[in-house]
mmCIF file of C-alpha atoms in Angstrom:
data_model
loop_
_atom_site.group_PDB
_atom_site.id
_atom_site.type_symbol
_atom_site.label_atom_id
_atom_site.label_comp_id
_atom_site.label_asym_id
_atom_site.label_seq_id
_atom_site.Cartn_x
_atom_site.Cartn_y
_atom_site.Cartn_z
ATOM 1 C CA MET A 156 -15.039 9.706 -25.434
ATOM 2 C CA SER A 157 -15.609 6.138 -24.031
ATOM 3 C CA ASN A 158 -15.148 4.901 -20.412
ATOM 4 C CA ILE A 159 -12.178 2.715 -19.950
ATOM 5 C CA ALA A 160 -11.755 0.424 -16.448
ATOM 6 C CA VAL A 161 -8.611 -1.427 -15.635
ATOM 7 C CA GLN A 162 -7.744 -3.798 -12.745
ATOM 8 C CA LEU A 163 -3.997 -4.379 -12.240
ATOM 9 C CA PHE A 164 -4.096 -6.117 -8.826
ATOM 10 C CA GLY A 165 -4.137 -9.842 -9.282
ATOM 11 C CA ARG A 166 -4.934 -10.642 -12.718
ATOM 12 C CA LEU A 167 -5.280 -8.055 -15.729
ATOM 13 C CA HIS A 168 -8.665 -7.152 -16.744
ATOM 14 C CA VAL A 169 -9.618 -4.138 -19.052
ATOM 15 C CA ARG A 170 -13.456 -3.017 -19.836
ATOM 16 C CA TYR A 171 -14.204 -0.802 -22.643
ATOM 17 C CA ASP A 172 -17.811 0.403 -22.450
ATOM 18 C CA ASN A 173 -18.658 -1.881 -19.623
ATOM 19 C CA ILE A 174 -17.289 -4.753 -21.967
ATOM 20 C CA GLU A 175 -14.468 -7.232 -21.125
ATOM 21 C CA VAL A 176 -11.582 -6.504 -23.650
ATOM 22 C CA THR A 177 -10.414 -9.827 -25.113
ATOM 23 C CA GLY A 178 -7.222 -10.460 -26.964
ATOM 24 C CA LEU A 179 -4.957 -9.402 -24.091
ATOM 25 C CA ASP A 180 -3.436 -12.945 -23.697
ATOM 26 C CA VAL A 181 0.280 -11.784 -25.257
ATOM 27 C CA ARG A 182 2.280 -11.173 -21.965
ATOM 28 C CA LYS A 183 4.350 -8.286 -23.512
ATOM 29 C CA VAL A 184 1.119 -6.519 -24.552
ATOM 30 C CA GLN A 185 0.031 -6.876 -20.771
ATOM 31 C CA GLU A 186 3.364 -5.521 -19.368
ATOM 32 C CA LEU A 187 3.543 -2.703 -21.993
ATOM 33 C CA LEU A 188 -0.038 -1.646 -20.770
ATOM 34 C CA CYS A 189 0.788 -2.228 -17.271
ATOM 35 C CA TYR A 190 3.933 -0.172 -17.154
ATOM 36 C CA LEU A 191 2.268 2.698 -19.060
ATOM 37 C CA LEU A 192 -0.752 2.958 -16.322
ATOM 38 C CA ILE A 193 1.516 2.552 -13.399
ATOM 39 C CA HIS A 194 3.772 5.550 -14.551
ATOM 40 C CA ARG A 195 0.584 7.172 -16.483
ATOM 41 C CA ARG A 196 1.434 10.949 -15.086
ATOM 42 C CA ARG A 197 4.499 11.432 -17.639
ATOM 43 C CA PRO A 198 5.494 10.772 -21.105
ATOM 44 C CA HIS A 199 8.094 7.939 -21.944
ATOM 45 C CA ALA A 200 11.022 7.963 -24.497
ATOM 46 C CA ARG A 201 10.514 5.114 -26.604
ATOM 47 C CA GLU A 202 14.219 3.923 -26.405
ATOM 48 C CA GLY A 203 14.087 3.950 -22.424
ATOM 49 C CA LEU A 204 10.691 2.143 -22.395
ATOM 50 C CA ALA A 205 12.026 -0.581 -24.710
ATOM 51 C CA SER A 206 15.220 -1.047 -22.546
ATOM 52 C CA ILE A 207 13.259 -1.270 -19.509
ATOM 53 C CA LEU A 208 10.715 -3.942 -20.794
ATOM 54 C CA TRP A 209 13.434 -5.938 -23.015
ATOM 55 C CA SER A 210 16.342 -5.276 -20.825
ATOM 56 C CA ASN A 211 18.284 -8.478 -22.075
ATOM 57 C CA THR A 212 18.422 -7.884 -25.567
ATOM 58 C CA SER A 213 20.193 -5.157 -27.819
ATOM 59 C CA THR A 214 19.036 -1.944 -28.496
ATOM 60 C CA ALA A 215 17.655 -2.165 -31.753
ATOM 61 C CA GLN A 216 15.779 -5.580 -30.905
ATOM 62 C CA SER A 217 14.312 -3.961 -28.239
ATOM 63 C CA ARG A 218 12.809 -1.251 -30.143
ATOM 64 C CA ALA A 219 11.737 -3.856 -32.800
ATOM 65 C CA ASN A 220 10.132 -5.687 -29.747
ATOM 66 C CA LEU A 221 8.534 -2.539 -28.780
ATOM 67 C CA ARG A 222 7.116 -1.452 -32.287
ATOM 68 C CA ARG A 223 5.691 -4.898 -32.729
ATOM 69 C CA THR A 224 4.014 -4.889 -29.370
ATOM 70 C CA LEU A 225 2.589 -1.567 -29.761
ATOM 71 C CA TRP A 226 1.060 -2.768 -33.263
ATOM 72 C CA GLN A 227 -0.529 -5.757 -31.287
ATOM 73 C CA LEU A 228 -1.962 -3.474 -28.424
ATOM 74 C CA GLN A 229 -3.391 -1.173 -31.509
ATOM 75 C CA HIS A 230 -4.990 -3.945 -32.993
ATOM 76 C CA LEU A 231 -6.948 -5.536 -30.216
ATOM 77 C CA PRO A 232 -10.425 -6.739 -30.974
ATOM 78 C CA ALA A 233 -11.610 -3.271 -28.911
ATOM 79 C CA GLU A 234 -9.585 -1.846 -31.629
ATOM 80 C CA PRO A 235 -10.341 2.062 -30.551
ATOM 81 C CA ILE A 236 -9.293 1.425 -26.771
ATOM 82 C CA ALA A 237 -5.686 1.957 -27.893
ATOM 83 C CA ALA A 238 -6.255 5.129 -29.953
ATOM 84 C CA GLU A 239 -8.207 6.373 -26.661
ATOM 85 C CA LEU A 240 -5.807 5.260 -23.917
ATOM 86 C CA LEU A 241 -2.109 6.184 -25.650
ATOM 87 C CA ALA A 242 -0.685 9.497 -26.836
ATOM 88 C CA ILE A 243 1.955 7.963 -29.553
ATOM 89 C CA GLU A 244 4.610 10.161 -31.065
ATOM 90 C CA ALA A 245 7.798 9.197 -33.049
ATOM 91 C CA ASP A 246 9.825 9.039 -30.016
ATOM 92 C CA TRP A 247 7.322 9.435 -26.862
ATOM 93 C CA ILE A 248 4.434 7.234 -25.655
ATOM 94 C CA GLN A 249 2.194 7.820 -22.824
ATOM 95 C CA ILE A 250 -1.358 7.459 -21.203
ATOM 96 C CA LYS A 251 -3.388 10.491 -22.514
ATOM 97 C CA PRO A 252 -3.699 13.001 -19.751
ATOM 98 C CA HIS A 253 -7.229 13.699 -18.482
ATOM 99 C CA LEU A 254 -8.700 10.333 -20.012
ATOM 100 C CA PRO A 255 -12.008 9.291 -18.402
ATOM 101 C CA LEU A 256 -10.221 6.199 -16.943
ATOM 102 C CA TRP A 257 -10.915 4.032 -13.933
ATOM 103 C CA LEU A 258 -8.101 2.468 -12.510
ATOM 104 C CA ASP A 259 -8.040 0.353 -9.065
ATOM 105 C CA VAL A 260 -4.316 1.644 -8.268
ATOM 106 C CA ALA A 261 -5.132 5.052 -8.629
ATOM 107 C CA GLU A 262 -8.041 4.328 -6.170
ATOM 108 C CA ILE A 263 -5.763 3.101 -3.301
ATOM 109 C CA GLU A 264 -3.001 5.475 -4.313
ATOM 110 C CA ALA A 265 -5.538 8.724 -3.828
ATOM 111 C CA VAL A 266 -7.040 7.014 -0.515
ATOM 112 C CA PHE A 267 -3.425 6.654 0.941
ATOM 113 C CA GLU A 268 -2.869 10.130 -0.249
ATOM 114 C CA GLN A 269 -5.988 11.407 1.614
ATOM 115 C CA THR A 270 -5.267 9.644 4.810
ATOM 116 C CA LYS A 271 -1.840 10.201 5.170
ATOM 117 C CA GLY A 272 -0.442 11.107 8.715
ATOM 118 C CA GLN A 273 -3.968 10.112 10.202
ATOM 119 C CA PRO A 274 -3.983 7.395 12.747
ATOM 120 C CA GLY A 275 -6.846 5.019 12.223
ATOM 121 C CA GLU A 276 -8.793 6.042 15.578
ATOM 122 C CA GLN A 277 -8.686 9.567 14.036
ATOM 123 C CA LEU A 278 -10.308 8.911 10.455
ATOM 124 C CA SER A 279 -13.479 10.480 9.631
ATOM 125 C CA HIS A 280 -16.362 8.246 8.595
ATOM 126 C CA ALA A 281 -15.737 9.288 5.211
ATOM 127 C CA HIS A 282 -12.120 8.773 5.116
ATOM 128 C CA ALA A 283 -12.485 5.201 6.935
ATOM 129 C CA SER A 284 -15.383 4.358 4.292
ATOM 130 C CA ALA A 285 -13.165 5.103 1.547
ATOM 131 C CA ALA A 286 -10.569 3.287 3.133
ATOM 132 C CA ALA A 287 -12.697 0.151 3.086
ATOM 133 C CA GLN A 288 -13.588 0.710 -0.518
ATOM 134 C CA ALA A 289 -9.856 0.925 -1.518
ATOM 135 C CA VAL A 290 -8.700 -2.093 0.498
ATOM 136 C CA ASP A 291 -11.441 -4.086 -1.210
ATOM 137 C CA LEU A 292 -9.922 -3.444 -4.616
ATOM 138 C CA TYR A 293 -6.646 -5.331 -3.566
ATOM 139 C CA ARG A 294 -7.577 -8.850 -5.104
ATOM 140 C CA GLY A 295 -3.700 -9.771 -5.493
ATOM 141 C CA ASP A 296 -0.370 -8.421 -6.048
ATOM 142 C CA LEU A 297 0.187 -5.813 -8.854
ATOM 143 C CA PHE A 298 -0.004 -7.761 -12.250
ATOM 144 C CA ASP A 299 0.660 -11.171 -10.579
ATOM 145 C CA GLY A 300 2.819 -13.240 -12.377
ATOM 146 C CA CYS A 301 5.138 -10.747 -13.612
ATOM 147 C CA TYR A 302 8.689 -10.646 -12.102
ATOM 148 C CA GLN A 303 10.205 -7.850 -14.049
ATOM 149 C CA ASP A 304 12.417 -5.461 -11.681
ATOM 150 C CA TRP A 305 10.177 -2.474 -12.695
ATOM 151 C CA CYS A 306 6.956 -4.701 -11.447
ATOM 152 C CA LEU A 307 8.637 -6.054 -8.298
ATOM 153 C CA VAL A 308 9.370 -2.381 -7.359
ATOM 154 C CA GLU A 309 5.748 -1.096 -8.070
ATOM 155 C CA ARG A 310 4.331 -4.172 -6.504
ATOM 156 C CA GLU A 311 6.261 -3.500 -2.933
ATOM 157 C CA ARG A 312 5.229 0.225 -3.032
ATOM 158 C CA LEU A 313 1.486 -0.585 -3.451
ATOM 159 C CA GLN A 314 1.546 -3.657 -1.157
ATOM 160 C CA GLN A 315 3.231 -1.024 1.572
ATOM 161 C CA MET A 316 -0.027 1.265 0.900
ATOM 162 C CA TYR A 317 -2.623 -1.592 1.111
ATOM 163 C CA LEU A 318 -1.004 -2.644 4.264
ATOM 164 C CA ALA A 319 -1.142 0.866 5.698
ATOM 165 C CA LEU A 320 -4.685 1.391 4.886
ATOM 166 C CA LEU A 321 -5.406 -2.175 6.673
ATOM 167 C CA ASP A 322 -3.568 -0.829 9.856
ATOM 168 C CA LYS A 323 -5.641 2.463 9.566
ATOM 169 C CA LEU A 324 -9.085 0.614 9.462
ATOM 170 C CA MET A 325 -8.025 -1.842 12.343
ATOM 171 C CA GLY A 326 -7.395 1.421 14.254
ATOM 172 C CA TYR A 327 -10.776 2.610 13.578
ATOM 173 C CA CYS A 328 -12.644 -0.496 14.075
ATOM 174 C CA GLU A 329 -11.001 -0.876 17.590
ATOM 175 C CA TYR A 330 -11.859 3.052 18.681
ATOM 176 C CA HIS A 331 -15.628 2.354 17.258
ATOM 177 C CA GLY A 332 -16.222 -0.851 18.665
ATOM 178 C CA GLU A 333 -16.167 -2.857 15.478
ATOM 179 C CA TYR A 334 -14.169 -5.581 16.643
ATOM 180 C CA GLU A 335 -15.109 -8.254 14.352
ATOM 181 C CA ARG A 336 -14.415 -6.226 11.554
ATOM 182 C CA GLY A 337 -11.204 -4.981 12.723
ATOM 183 C CA LEU A 338 -9.965 -8.723 13.104
ATOM 184 C CA ALA A 339 -10.837 -9.287 9.570
ATOM 185 C CA TYR A 340 -8.619 -6.717 8.249
ATOM 186 C CA GLY A 341 -5.950 -7.930 10.489
ATOM 187 C CA ALA A 342 -6.041 -11.210 8.946
ATOM 188 C CA ALA A 343 -5.868 -10.005 5.556
ATOM 189 C CA PHE A 344 -3.027 -7.896 6.722
ATOM 190 C CA GLN A 345 -1.008 -11.199 8.217
ATOM 191 C CA GLN A 346 -1.648 -12.733 4.968
ATOM 192 C CA TYR A 347 0.896 -10.447 3.264
ATOM 193 C CA ASP A 348 3.303 -9.454 6.536
ATOM 194 C CA ASN A 349 3.024 -12.268 9.445
ATOM 195 C CA VAL A 350 6.113 -10.422 11.504
ATOM 196 C CA ASN A 351 4.764 -7.097 11.819
ATOM 197 C CA GLU A 352 4.318 -6.359 15.924
ATOM 198 C CA GLN A 353 2.278 -3.540 15.642
ATOM 199 C CA CYS A 354 -0.480 -5.546 13.754
ATOM 200 C CA TYR A 355 -0.203 -8.377 16.441
ATOM 201 C CA ARG A 356 -0.368 -5.869 19.051
ATOM 202 C CA ARG A 357 -3.691 -4.597 17.727
ATOM 203 C CA MET A 358 -5.005 -7.975 16.945
ATOM 204 C CA MET A 359 -4.177 -8.977 20.540
ATOM 205 C CA ARG A 360 -6.170 -5.867 21.746
ATOM 206 C CA LEU A 361 -9.092 -6.546 19.332
ATOM 207 C CA TYR A 362 -9.271 -10.280 20.659
ATOM 208 C CA TRP A 363 -9.156 -8.830 23.990
ATOM 209 C CA ARG A 364 -11.994 -6.347 23.527
ATOM 210 C CA ALA A 365 -14.148 -8.930 21.969
ATOM 211 C CA GLY A 366 -13.909 -11.129 24.831
ATOM 212 C CA ASP A 367 -11.706 -13.541 23.432
ATOM 213 C CA ARG A 368 -8.699 -13.892 25.843
ATOM 214 C CA SER A 369 -7.335 -16.961 24.329
ATOM 215 C CA GLY A 370 -7.460 -15.600 20.882
ATOM 216 C CA ALA A 371 -5.664 -12.764 22.095
ATOM 217 C CA LEU A 372 -2.803 -14.910 23.897
ATOM 218 C CA ARG A 373 -2.532 -17.035 20.685
ATOM 219 C CA GLN A 374 -1.742 -13.896 18.697
ATOM 220 C CA TYR A 375 1.362 -13.140 21.019
ATOM 221 C CA GLU A 376 2.431 -17.170 20.545
ATOM 222 C CA ARG A 377 2.077 -16.710 16.780
ATOM 223 C CA CYS A 378 4.052 -13.371 17.004
ATOM 224 C CA ALA A 379 6.929 -15.109 18.991
ATOM 225 C CA THR A 380 7.209 -18.016 16.727
ATOM 226 C CA MET A 381 7.290 -16.069 13.724
ATOM 227 C CA LEU A 382 9.987 -13.791 14.872
ATOM 228 C CA ALA A 383 12.146 -16.526 16.098
ATOM 229 C CA GLU A 384 11.837 -18.376 12.564
ATOM 230 C CA GLU A 385 12.193 -14.919 10.368
ATOM 231 C CA PHE A 386 14.698 -12.743 12.708
ATOM 232 C CA GLU A 387 15.954 -15.154 15.446
ATOM 233 C CA THR A 388 14.491 -12.702 18.206
ATOM 234 C CA THR A 389 11.673 -12.030 20.611
ATOM 235 C CA PRO A 390 8.657 -9.765 20.737
ATOM 236 C CA GLY A 391 9.756 -6.245 21.768
ATOM 237 C CA PRO A 392 9.000 -4.788 24.973
ATOM 238 C CA LEU A 393 5.501 -3.545 24.052
ATOM 239 C CA MET A 394 4.400 -6.693 23.430
ATOM 240 C CA GLN A 395 5.752 -7.938 26.200
ATOM 241 C CA ALA A 396 4.021 -5.680 28.436
ATOM 242 C CA LEU A 397 0.879 -5.985 26.746
ATOM 243 C CA VAL A 398 0.742 -9.925 26.959
ATOM 244 C CA GLU A 399 1.842 -9.412 30.638
ATOM 245 C CA ARG A 400 -1.579 -7.328 31.261
ATOM 246 C CA LEU A 401 -3.590 -9.732 29.306
ATOM 247 C CA LYS A 402 -2.567 -12.631 31.214
ATOM 248 C CA THR A 403 -2.861 -10.765 34.581
ATOM 249 C CA ASN A 404 -6.207 -9.087 33.560
ATOM 250 C CA GLN A 405 -5.204 -5.597 33.733
ATOM 251 C CA PRO A 406 -6.434 -2.377 32.155
ATOM 252 C CA ILE A 407 -4.849 -2.196 28.451
ATOM 253 C CA ASP A 408 -6.099 1.122 27.614
ATOM 254 C CA GLU A 409 -3.172 3.385 28.727
ATOM 255 C CA LEU A 410 -0.786 1.025 27.133
ATOM 256 C CA ALA A 411 -2.637 0.703 23.860
ATOM 257 C CA ARG A 412 -2.301 4.510 23.570
ATOM 258 C CA ALA A 413 1.479 4.196 24.056
ATOM 259 C CA THR A 414 1.318 1.408 21.633
ATOM 260 C CA ASP A 415 -0.015 2.944 19.127
ATOM 261 C CA HIS A 416 2.242 5.910 19.401
ATOM 262 C CA ALA A 417 5.306 3.626 19.452
ATOM 263 C CA HIS A 418 6.603 5.059 16.095
ATOM 264 C CA ALA A 419 6.662 8.683 17.525
ATOM 265 C CA GLY A 420 9.866 8.125 20.067
ATOM 266 C CA GLU A 421 9.460 4.658 21.401
ATOM 267 C CA GLU A 422 12.228 2.272 20.352
ATOM 268 C CA ILE A 423 10.727 -0.095 17.775
ATOM 269 C CA SER A 424 11.047 -3.816 17.174
ATOM 270 C CA LEU A 425 13.090 -5.536 14.621
ATOM 271 C CA SER A 426 10.220 -6.706 12.485
ATOM 272 C CA GLU A 427 8.880 -3.323 12.383
ATOM 273 C CA LEU A 428 12.487 -1.830 11.475
ATOM 274 C CA ALA A 429 12.137 -4.397 8.585
ATOM 275 C CA LEU A 430 8.914 -2.953 7.559
ATOM 276 C CA HIS A 431 10.590 0.534 7.409
ATOM 277 C CA LEU A 432 13.663 -0.676 5.726
ATOM 278 C CA ARG A 433 11.194 -2.554 2.996
ATOM 279 C CA GLN A 434 9.885 0.850 2.206
ATOM 280 C CA LEU A 435 12.876 2.208 2.039
ATOM 281 C CA GLN A 436 14.250 -0.099 -0.425
ATOM 282 C CA VAL A 437 11.292 0.607 -2.706
ATOM 283 C CA SER A 438 12.215 4.190 -2.960
ATOM 284 C CA VAL A 439 15.841 3.510 -3.866
ATOM 285 C CA ASP A 440 15.051 0.699 -6.489
ATOM 286 C CA ARG A 441 12.588 3.438 -8.286
ATOM 287 C CA HIS A 442 15.425 6.166 -8.141
ATOM 288 C CA GLY A 443 18.187 3.466 -9.536
ATOM 289 C CA GLN A 444 15.541 2.384 -12.225
ATOM 290 C CA ALA A 445 15.304 6.140 -13.352
ATOM 291 C CA VAL A 446 19.086 6.304 -13.228
ATOM 292 C CA ARG A 447 19.552 3.372 -15.158
ATOM 293 C CA GLN A 448 17.294 4.323 -17.960
ATOM 294 C CA ALA A 449 18.875 7.698 -18.133
ATOM 295 C CA LEU A 450 22.313 6.317 -18.320
ATOM 296 C CA HIS A 451 21.223 3.678 -21.110
ATOM 297 C CA MET A 452 19.870 6.629 -23.345
ATOM 298 C CA VAL A 453 23.082 8.615 -22.672
ATOM 299 C CA GLU A 454 24.950 5.848 -23.628
ATOM 300 C CA GLN A 455 23.300 5.402 -26.895
ATOM 301 C CA ALA A 456 23.219 8.954 -27.937
ATOM 302 C CA LEU A 457 27.367 8.662 -27.171
ATOM 303 C CA ARG A 458 27.698 5.848 -29.406
ATOM 304 C CA ARG A 459 25.458 7.355 -32.116
ATOM 305 C CA GLY A 460 27.679 10.469 -31.820
ATOM 306 C CA GLY A 461 30.811 8.619 -32.225
ATOM 307 C CA SER A 462 29.745 6.336 -35.368
ATOM 308 C CA SER A 463 28.730 9.958 -37.207
#
């Protein structure tokens, strides 16, 4: 069996035997492949799959669309790839289990699970190295350009994993004195979330430890500006305490330890609360999608029963 490598972050890229697969320019073919790869651990009923990918059409039309899209996927220039990727039955479709498949999404998910619950300063060198390799795979949002509901939910879920790994790497770099590297991870974090106070606090400490007091204070000013614009609020007490110590050249190590454990009992800021709520929303949306799919299938079964 041949090797298949798929990149879902940013633009979709598929390699088969180390050769780029062409012919994947049909949008629905891309969507179908992406959806199946994201949900690769379970089989999918054709009817439910069709209702998700073609939610604005009738059941008959959506199933016809799915048949056509599957045919297009099965007749790519690298034709054997579909046969190796997919297990297709009369009513079910799924990615084949135990397939020798490399998937960038799977790499980030695996490292996230391996490091779950570990503060950055407690990461082993091996885990920090794995996290660094994982975040390098994040070349953009999941399946960039797709705005289907299912994709938006998964995009947010994976982005939160990416940000969590960046946060751990910032903590690891601060603990090990790799300040410039830590600042680079912080800058990457802020490209996707520019109101997270914990990130700003880490950035302030990294700048301070690197000998750049002005850079540390600029982070505070930027944080204050973004919170005022987004939430009409001001930085929380931990930020206020940190900036006062920086302004008066007081030691920050004890405060840094309290800051790192803010989520374990300290009052969190509005921006951090917003981050947690976004994560909760992702979970709710995923369950809601599953319920809608099941309800649709039940309704269709009832209609068929009523017409027989």
